[in-house]
Amino acid sequence: MKHLQSQQAWAYIEDEMEWHQKLKYDRHLEECMDCRRLLDDTRRLQQSMIHAMDAEVPAMPPDFHAQLLDALHKDAESPAASRTLRSKHLFQRRIRYGVSSAATVVLALGIGWFTLHGKLSLPSPTPAHNSVAMGMTGDVTGHQTRKGPGGGVSHHRTNGVLENLASPAQAPANIESPGQAALATTTVPDRLNGLALFQVKTPSGQPIANAHVSVMAGGQLLATGLTGENGQVRPLQLSVPVDPVLYPLFSTAAIAEQGTMTVVVWKQGYRPVVSYDVRVFAGGSSQFSQSLTLQPAAGDPPPILAGYGFSRNGQGYQTSTVAAFVNWVKQAVTVQSVDTAAGQVQKVTSMVGTSNTAQGPGHVAVTVLNQNGRPVEGAQVAVVAGSHISGSGHTNANGVAPVIATSGIADWRFIGPWNISNLSPQITAVVVWKQGYAPAVGMYVPISSTSPTDVTVKLDSLSWRKSMGWNNLSAPSTIAPERLPTTTNAMSYLAWATGQGY
Amino acid sequence: MRCTAGACNERFCEHGCLREHEIAVRNLVYHITHNPNDVDDITQEVFIKAYQSLASFRGGSFRAYLARIARNHCYDVLRRKRVRPETTLGDLTVEQWPGTDGGPEDVFLDKETALEVRHLLDQLGEVDRELMILRHLNEFSYEEIAEVVGMRPGAVRTRISRARQKMQELMERRGQGETPAITTGMGIHRR
């Protein structure tokens, strides 16, 4: 079997290779470290380019979508408007949608014409909610698998005019979301399994024997190994969690469906390396290989951060934080004594150790109201901690669901990038849904064993949205606290928690 | 282009599809004009143009149709202004790099690496850079890209392949030079 060439490596990672060819290379890759390295390098180049290109684009204004819809409506309404496309403040101008009845007729005619021609269906302005496609049935039980995220999501805004016309229609239970039609069929496991191969070498490429390799994920030690004379650790069979925490960071479901882990490598006389890896066993691959370089150093040198998104020198983390993490791992593995010469490091070590324990159980009181502020009874509430549901319940007649749940585990990566004091185990989401209503997802909900947490959710009934002329029924309801996940994240959580695809 | 929310078959529906197109179009607009102040205005103009000329859409990829309009419109704007897009970042420092800041997410979007890679992307030609944007950032197929830029799919494939090759070479060269090696990802340092 010939080695992979650059072009084939691209075809491989972009899923453009013929399946039989891919199968051959899969076999070849199990044996060929060089080809695995080429594949890893290619993936890294791809990710770096995407990040570089993406990071440069200025953030989209939150009301961009609404402004665009307004402008399109305006254009449909007045063809003359198109002749002044480049009017200086076209976008900035906030066009209130309080149209006169005559203008509404013109607009309706315009939209109707386009709709008849099957090409345009401008939406009506819709209330100020973020949204998620849904289609909720199922229960919060036995979540060994979750559906792949997908489906459409959008954010909408409106004036209060239409909202004031709201009829207090109650949601019939049999209304289904249009999102139902977009149910994904792919099943994504909560964990990905495979063989991990590690090689440790010097900067000049010489293998390093007797180096410790520890693999961490979700605050737990997954596996450890010692390198042999060839610098390689025996293949480690790993079960790596698919990390929902990552979802806010990526825009495509494909990237979200990946395992993540942190690898710590150390040996006396070398600078330790902490490497954070994503795309582990991604895309159906059952193997992951990595080559790590240790730099010789005397004494107790600070570690080097490597891995996905890290710069060469680990810029962005306090050295003491990384050192503390390494010490924590060392402790966990070999029960070595931590260097307490620097008091600060000892303190940080202790905090990192604590962070790897879920908080709670604590009380979370979730109050669910409908669009008119009336209690919604029988709504399902799930508290999602990391990659499992740590508490669930149903709302009572007052619309309140008292849930006892534990928090997610604060990942050391989420220690404030520059300050460890930000550390807080808040990697927890709350998902609320009921048949006939648009579900809601809130993230970073704090859970504490000492003080209860209040979460208020406003679930829009689908029949109400329909009566209000929402074209987009598949929109998320609002939830407080307001730290909302990205739409992809919301979809993923919803899909996972409700057992439905979105 | 079917609505990704599965609710309709419209081109300009308000479900996820329109939002999805907004991001892709805006990405392209920014990378052609390099004008952060006008990117939202120009993106909006693209959609209005696309909306006005829907009759000329003959089927196929709707996002490619939008991207083609976006590309042409951007060059119109640049011509009108008689300026060339900024093709290099000059002396932009890591601090000035317009990535995210403040949040823990920064950990994943290392500015230094992004800036270095961005500098290397600048060394590609204008068209090659556009192809890379369409392929990697907007995730267009080769056929869609061909529609956008008016080339044959085979030619697009070849050019993208060469551009990637060049990126790889540039990164290796940079890694061997006196400047720091780029860690493009998971811990392998090219030297």
Coordinates of N, CA, C and O in Angstrom, one line a residue, chain B residues 79-188:
Chain B
R79 N -14.6 48.9 -7.0 CA -14.4 49.7 -8.2 C -14.9 51.1 -8.0 O -14.2 52.1 -8.4
R80 N -16.1 51.2 -7.5 CA -16.7 52.5 -7.3 C -15.8 53.4 -6.3 O -15.7 54.5 -6.5
K81 N -15.3 52.7 -5.4 CA -14.5 53.4 -4.4 C -13.1 53.6 -4.9 O -12.3 54.3 -4.3
R82 N -12.8 53.0 -6.0 CA -11.5 53.0 -6.6 C -10.4 52.6 -5.6 O -9.3 53.3 -5.5
V83 N -10.7 51.7 -4.8 CA -9.6 51.2 -3.9 C -9.5 49.7 -4.0 O -10.4 49.0 -4.5
R84 N -8.3 49.3 -3.7 CA -8.1 47.9 -3.7 C -8.4 47.3 -2.3 O -8.2 48.0 -1.3
P85 N -8.8 46.1 -2.2 CA -9.0 45.6 -0.9 C -7.6 45.4 -0.2 O -6.6 45.3 -0.8
E86 N -7.7 45.5 1.1 CA -6.4 45.3 1.9 C -6.1 43.8 1.7 O -6.9 42.9 2.0
T87 N -4.9 43.6 1.2 CA -4.6 42.1 1.0 C -3.6 41.7 2.0 O -3.3 40.5 2.1
T88 N -3.1 42.6 2.8 CA -2.2 42.1 3.8 C -2.6 42.8 5.1 O -3.3 43.8 5.2
L89 N -2.1 42.2 6.2 CA -2.4 42.7 7.5 C -1.3 43.7 8.0 O -1.4 44.2 9.1
G90 N -0.3 43.8 7.2 CA 0.8 44.7 7.5 C 1.4 44.4 8.9 O 1.8 43.3 9.1
D91 N 1.4 45.4 9.7 CA 2.1 45.2 11.0 C 1.1 44.9 12.1 O 1.4 45.2 13.3
L92 N 0.0 44.4 11.8 CA -1.0 44.1 12.8 C -0.4 43.2 13.9 O 0.3 42.2 13.6
T93 N -0.6 43.5 15.1 CA 0.0 42.7 16.2 C -1.1 41.8 16.7 O -2.3 41.9 16.4
V94 N -0.6 40.9 17.6 CA -1.5 39.9 18.1 C -2.6 40.7 18.9 O -3.8 40.3 18.9
E95 N -2.2 41.7 19.6 CA -3.2 42.5 20.4 C -4.3 43.1 19.5 O -5.4 43.3 19.9
Q96 N -3.9 43.5 18.3 CA -4.9 44.1 17.4 C -5.7 43.1 16.6 O -6.6 43.5 15.9
W97 N -5.3 41.9 16.7 CA -6.0 40.9 15.9 C -7.5 40.8 16.3 O -7.8 40.7 17.5
P98 N -8.4 40.9 15.4 CA -9.8 41.0 15.7 C -10.5 39.7 16.1 O -11.6 39.5 15.8
G99 N -9.8 38.9 16.8 CA -10.5 37.6 17.2 C -11.3 38.0 18.5 O -11.5 39.1 18.8
T100 N -11.8 36.9 19.1 CA -12.6 37.2 20.3 C -11.7 37.6 21.4 O -10.5 37.4 21.3
D101 N -12.2 38.2 22.4 CA -11.4 38.4 23.6 C -12.2 38.3 24.8 O -13.4 38.5 24.9
G102 N -11.4 38.0 25.8 CA -12.1 38.0 27.2 C -12.6 36.7 27.6 O -12.3 36.3 28.8
G103 N -13.3 36.0 26.8 CA -13.9 34.8 27.3 C -13.0 33.6 27.3 O -12.0 33.6 26.7
P104 N -13.4 32.5 28.0 CA -12.6 31.3 28.1 C -12.5 30.7 26.7 O -11.6 30.0 26.4
E105 N -13.4 31.0 25.8 CA -13.4 30.4 24.5 C -12.1 30.8 23.8 O -11.7 30.2 22.8
D106 N -11.5 31.9 24.2 CA -10.2 32.3 23.6 C -9.2 31.2 23.6 O -8.3 31.2 22.7
V107 N -9.3 30.4 24.6 CA -8.3 29.3 24.7 C -8.3 28.5 23.4 O -7.3 28.0 23.0
F108 N -9.5 28.4 22.8 CA -9.6 27.6 21.6 C -9.2 28.4 20.3 O -9.1 27.8 19.2
L109 N -9.2 29.6 20.4 CA -9.0 30.4 19.3 C -7.7 31.3 19.5 O -7.8 32.5 19.6
D110 N -6.6 30.6 19.5 CA -5.4 31.2 19.9 C -5.1 32.3 18.8 O -5.0 32.0 17.6
K111 N -5.0 33.5 19.3 CA -4.8 34.6 18.4 C -3.5 34.5 17.7 O -3.4 34.9 16.5
E112 N -2.5 34.2 18.4 CA -1.2 34.2 17.8 C -1.1 33.3 16.6 O -0.6 33.6 15.5
T113 N -1.6 32.1 16.8 CA -1.6 31.1 15.7 C -2.4 31.6 14.6 O -2.0 31.5 13.4
A114 N -3.6 32.1 14.9 CA -4.5 32.5 13.9 C -3.9 33.6 13.0 O -4.0 33.7 11.8
L115 N -3.2 34.5 13.7 CA -2.6 35.7 13.0 C -1.5 35.2 12.1 O -1.4 35.6 11.0
E116 N -0.7 34.2 12.6 CA 0.4 33.7 11.8 C -0.2 33.0 10.6 O 0.3 33.2 9.4
V117 N -1.2 32.2 10.7 CA -1.8 31.5 9.6 C -2.4 32.5 8.6 O -2.3 32.4 7.4
R118 N -3.0 33.6 9.2 CA -3.6 34.6 8.4 C -2.5 35.3 7.5 O -2.8 35.6 6.4
H119 N -1.4 35.5 8.1 CA -0.3 36.1 7.3 C 0.1 35.2 6.2 O 0.4 35.7 5.1
L120 N 0.1 34.0 6.4 CA 0.4 33.0 5.3 C -0.6 33.0 4.3 O -0.3 32.9 3.1
L121 N -1.9 33.1 4.7 CA -3.0 33.1 3.7 C -2.8 34.3 2.8 O -3.2 34.3 1.6
D122 N -2.3 35.4 3.4 CA -2.1 36.6 2.6 C -1.1 36.4 1.4 O -1.1 37.2 0.5
Q123 N -0.3 35.4 1.6 CA 0.7 35.2 0.6 C 0.1 34.4 -0.6 O 0.8 34.2 -1.6
L124 N -1.1 34.0 -0.5 CA -1.7 33.4 -1.7 C -2.3 34.5 -2.5 O -2.5 35.6 -2.1
G125 N -2.6 34.2 -3.8 CA -3.1 35.2 -4.7 C -4.6 35.5 -4.2 O -5.2 34.7 -3.5
E126 N -5.1 36.6 -4.8 CA -6.4 37.0 -4.4 C -7.5 35.9 -4.7 O -8.3 35.6 -3.8
V127 N -7.4 35.4 -5.9 CA -8.4 34.4 -6.3 C -8.3 33.1 -5.4 O -9.2 32.5 -4.9
D128 N -7.0 32.7 -5.2 CA -6.8 31.5 -4.4 C -7.3 31.7 -3.0 O -7.9 30.8 -2.4
R129 N -7.1 32.9 -2.5 CA -7.7 33.2 -1.1 C -9.2 33.0 -1.1 O -9.8 32.5 -0.2
E130 N -9.8 33.6 -2.1 CA -11.3 33.5 -2.2 C -11.7 32.0 -2.3 O -12.7 31.6 -1.7
L131 N -11.0 31.2 -3.1 CA -11.3 29.8 -3.2 C -11.2 29.1 -1.8 O -12.0 28.3 -1.5
M132 N -10.2 29.5 -1.1 CA -10.0 28.9 0.2 C -11.1 29.3 1.2 O -11.5 28.5 2.0
I133 N -11.5 30.6 1.1 CA -12.6 31.0 1.9 C -13.9 30.2 1.6 O -14.6 29.7 2.5
L134 N -14.2 30.1 0.3 CA -15.4 29.4 -0.1 C -15.3 27.9 0.3 O -16.3 27.4 0.8
R135 N -14.2 27.4 0.2 CA -14.1 25.9 0.4 C -14.0 25.7 2.0 O -14.8 24.8 2.5
H136 N -13.2 26.4 2.7 CA -12.9 26.0 4.1 C -13.8 26.7 5.0 O -14.3 26.1 6.0
L137 N -14.0 28.0 4.8 CA -14.9 28.7 5.8 C -16.4 28.5 5.5 O -17.2 28.3 6.4
N138 N -16.7 28.6 4.2 CA -18.1 28.5 3.8 C -18.5 27.1 3.5 O -19.7 26.8 3.3
E139 N -17.5 26.2 3.4 CA -17.8 24.8 3.2 C -18.6 24.5 1.9 O -19.5 23.7 1.9
F140 N -18.2 25.2 0.8 CA -18.9 25.0 -0.5 C -18.2 23.8 -1.2 O -17.1 23.5 -0.9
S141 N -19.0 23.1 -2.0 CA -18.5 22.0 -2.8 C -17.7 22.6 -4.0 O -17.8 23.8 -4.2
Y142 N -16.9 21.8 -4.6 CA -16.1 22.3 -5.7 C -17.0 22.8 -6.8 O -16.8 23.8 -7.5
E143 N -18.1 22.2 -7.0 CA -19.1 22.6 -8.0 C -19.7 23.9 -7.7 O -19.9 24.8 -8.6
E144 N -20.0 24.1 -6.5 CA -20.6 25.4 -6.1 C -19.5 26.5 -6.3 O -19.9 27.6 -6.7
I145 N -18.3 26.2 -5.9 CA -17.3 27.3 -6.0 C -17.1 27.6 -7.5 O -17.0 28.8 -7.9
A146 N -17.2 26.6 -8.3 CA -17.0 26.8 -9.8 C -18.1 27.7 -10.3 O -17.9 28.6 -11.1
E147 N -19.3 27.5 -9.8 CA -20.4 28.4 -10.1 C -20.2 29.9 -9.7 O -20.5 30.8 -10.4
V148 N -19.6 30.0 -8.5 CA -19.4 31.3 -8.0 C -18.3 32.1 -8.8 O -18.5 33.3 -9.1
V149 N -17.2 31.4 -9.0 CA -16.1 32.2 -9.7 C -16.0 32.0 -11.2 O -15.2 32.6 -11.8
G150 N -16.9 31.2 -11.7 CA -17.0 31.0 -13.2 C -15.8 30.2 -13.7 O -15.3 30.5 -14.8
M151 N -15.4 29.2 -13.0 CA -14.4 28.3 -13.5 C -15.0 26.9 -13.6 O -16.1 26.7 -13.1
R152 N -14.2 26.0 -14.2 CA -14.7 24.6 -14.3 C -14.4 24.0 -12.9 O -13.3 24.3 -12.3
P153 N -15.2 23.0 -12.5 CA -15.0 22.4 -11.2 C -13.6 21.8 -11.1 O -12.9 21.8 -10.1
G154 N -13.1 21.2 -12.2 CA -11.8 20.5 -12.2 C -10.7 21.6 -11.9 O -9.7 21.3 -11.2
A155 N -10.9 22.7 -12.6 CA -9.9 23.8 -12.4 C -9.9 24.3 -11.0 O -8.8 24.6 -10.4
V156 N -11.1 24.4 -10.4 CA -11.2 24.8 -9.0 C -10.5 23.9 -8.1 O -9.7 24.2 -7.2
R157 N -10.7 22.6 -8.3 CA -10.1 21.5 -7.5 C -8.6 21.7 -7.6 O -7.9 21.6 -6.6
T158 N -8.1 21.8 -8.8 CA -6.6 21.9 -9.0 C -6.1 23.1 -8.3 O -5.0 23.1 -7.6
R159 N -6.7 24.3 -8.4 CA -6.2 25.5 -7.8 C -6.2 25.4 -6.3 O -5.3 25.8 -5.6
I160 N -7.3 24.8 -5.8 CA -7.4 24.7 -4.3 C -6.3 23.7 -3.8 O -5.6 24.0 -2.8
S161 N -6.1 22.7 -4.6 CA -5.0 21.7 -4.2 C -3.7 22.4 -4.2 O -2.9 22.2 -3.2
R162 N -3.4 23.2 -5.2 CA -2.1 23.9 -5.2 C -2.0 24.9 -4.1 O -0.9 25.1 -3.5
A163 N -3.1 25.6 -3.8 CA -3.1 26.6 -2.8 C -2.8 26.0 -1.4 O -2.0 26.5 -0.6
R164 N -3.4 24.8 -1.2 CA -3.2 24.1 0.1 C -1.7 23.7 0.1 O -1.0 23.8 1.2
Q165 N -1.2 23.2 -1.0 CA 0.2 22.8 -1.0 C 1.1 23.9 -0.7 O 2.0 23.8 0.1
K166 N 0.7 25.1 -1.2 CA 1.6 26.3 -1.0 C 1.5 26.6 0.5 O 2.5 27.0 1.1
M167 N 0.3 26.5 1.1 CA 0.2 26.8 2.5 C 1.0 25.9 3.3 O 1.7 26.3 4.3
Q168 N 1.0 24.6 3.0 CA 1.8 23.7 3.7 C 3.3 24.0 3.6 O 4.0 24.0 4.6
E169 N 3.7 24.4 2.4 CA 5.1 24.7 2.2 C 5.5 25.9 3.0 O 6.5 26.0 3.6
L170 N 4.6 26.9 3.0 CA 4.9 28.2 3.7 C 5.0 27.9 5.2 O 5.9 28.5 5.8
M171 N 4.2 27.1 5.6 CA 4.2 26.8 7.1 C 5.5 26.1 7.5 O 6.1 26.3 8.5
E172 N 5.8 25.1 6.6 CA 7.1 24.4 6.9 C 8.3 25.3 6.8 O 9.2 25.3 7.7
R173 N 8.3 26.2 5.8 CA 9.4 27.1 5.6 C 9.5 28.0 6.8 O 10.5 28.3 7.4
R174 N 8.3 28.5 7.3 CA 8.3 29.4 8.4 C 8.8 28.6 9.7 O 9.4 29.2 10.5
G175 N 8.4 27.4 9.7 CA 8.8 26.6 10.9 C 10.3 26.4 10.9 O 10.9 26.2 12.0
Q176 N 10.9 26.4 9.8 CA 12.4 26.1 9.7 C 13.2 27.4 9.9 O 14.4 27.3 10.1
G177 N 12.5 28.5 9.7 CA 13.2 29.8 9.8 C 13.5 30.2 11.2 O 13.3 29.5 12.2
E178 N 13.9 31.5 11.3 CA 14.2 32.0 12.6 C 12.9 32.4 13.4 O 12.9 32.5 14.6
T179 N 11.8 32.5 12.7 CA 10.5 32.9 13.3 C 10.0 31.6 14.0 O 10.3 30.5 13.7
P180 N 9.2 31.8 15.1 CA 8.7 30.7 15.8 C 7.9 29.7 14.9 O 7.2 30.2 14.0
A181 N 8.0 28.5 15.2 CA 7.2 27.5 14.4 C 5.8 27.6 14.8 O 5.4 28.0 15.9
I182 N 4.9 27.3 13.8 CA 3.5 27.4 14.1 C 3.0 26.1 14.6 O 3.3 25.1 14.0
T183 N 2.3 26.1 15.7 CA 1.6 24.9 16.1 C 0.2 25.0 15.5 O -0.5 25.8 15.8
T184 N 0.0 24.2 14.5 CA -1.3 24.3 13.9 C -2.3 23.5 14.6 O -3.5 23.5 14.2
G185 N -2.0 22.8 15.6 CA -3.0 22.1 16.3 C -2.5 21.3 17.5 O -2.1 21.9 18.5
M186 N -2.5 20.0 17.3 CA -2.4 19.2 18.4 C -1.0 18.8 18.8 O -0.7 17.7 19.0
G187 N -0.2 19.8 19.0 CA 1.0 19.5 19.7 C 2.3 19.1 18.9 O 3.3 18.8 19.5
I188 N 2.1 19.1 17.6 CA 3.3 18.8 16.9 C 4.0 20.1 16.4 O 3.3 21.0 15.9

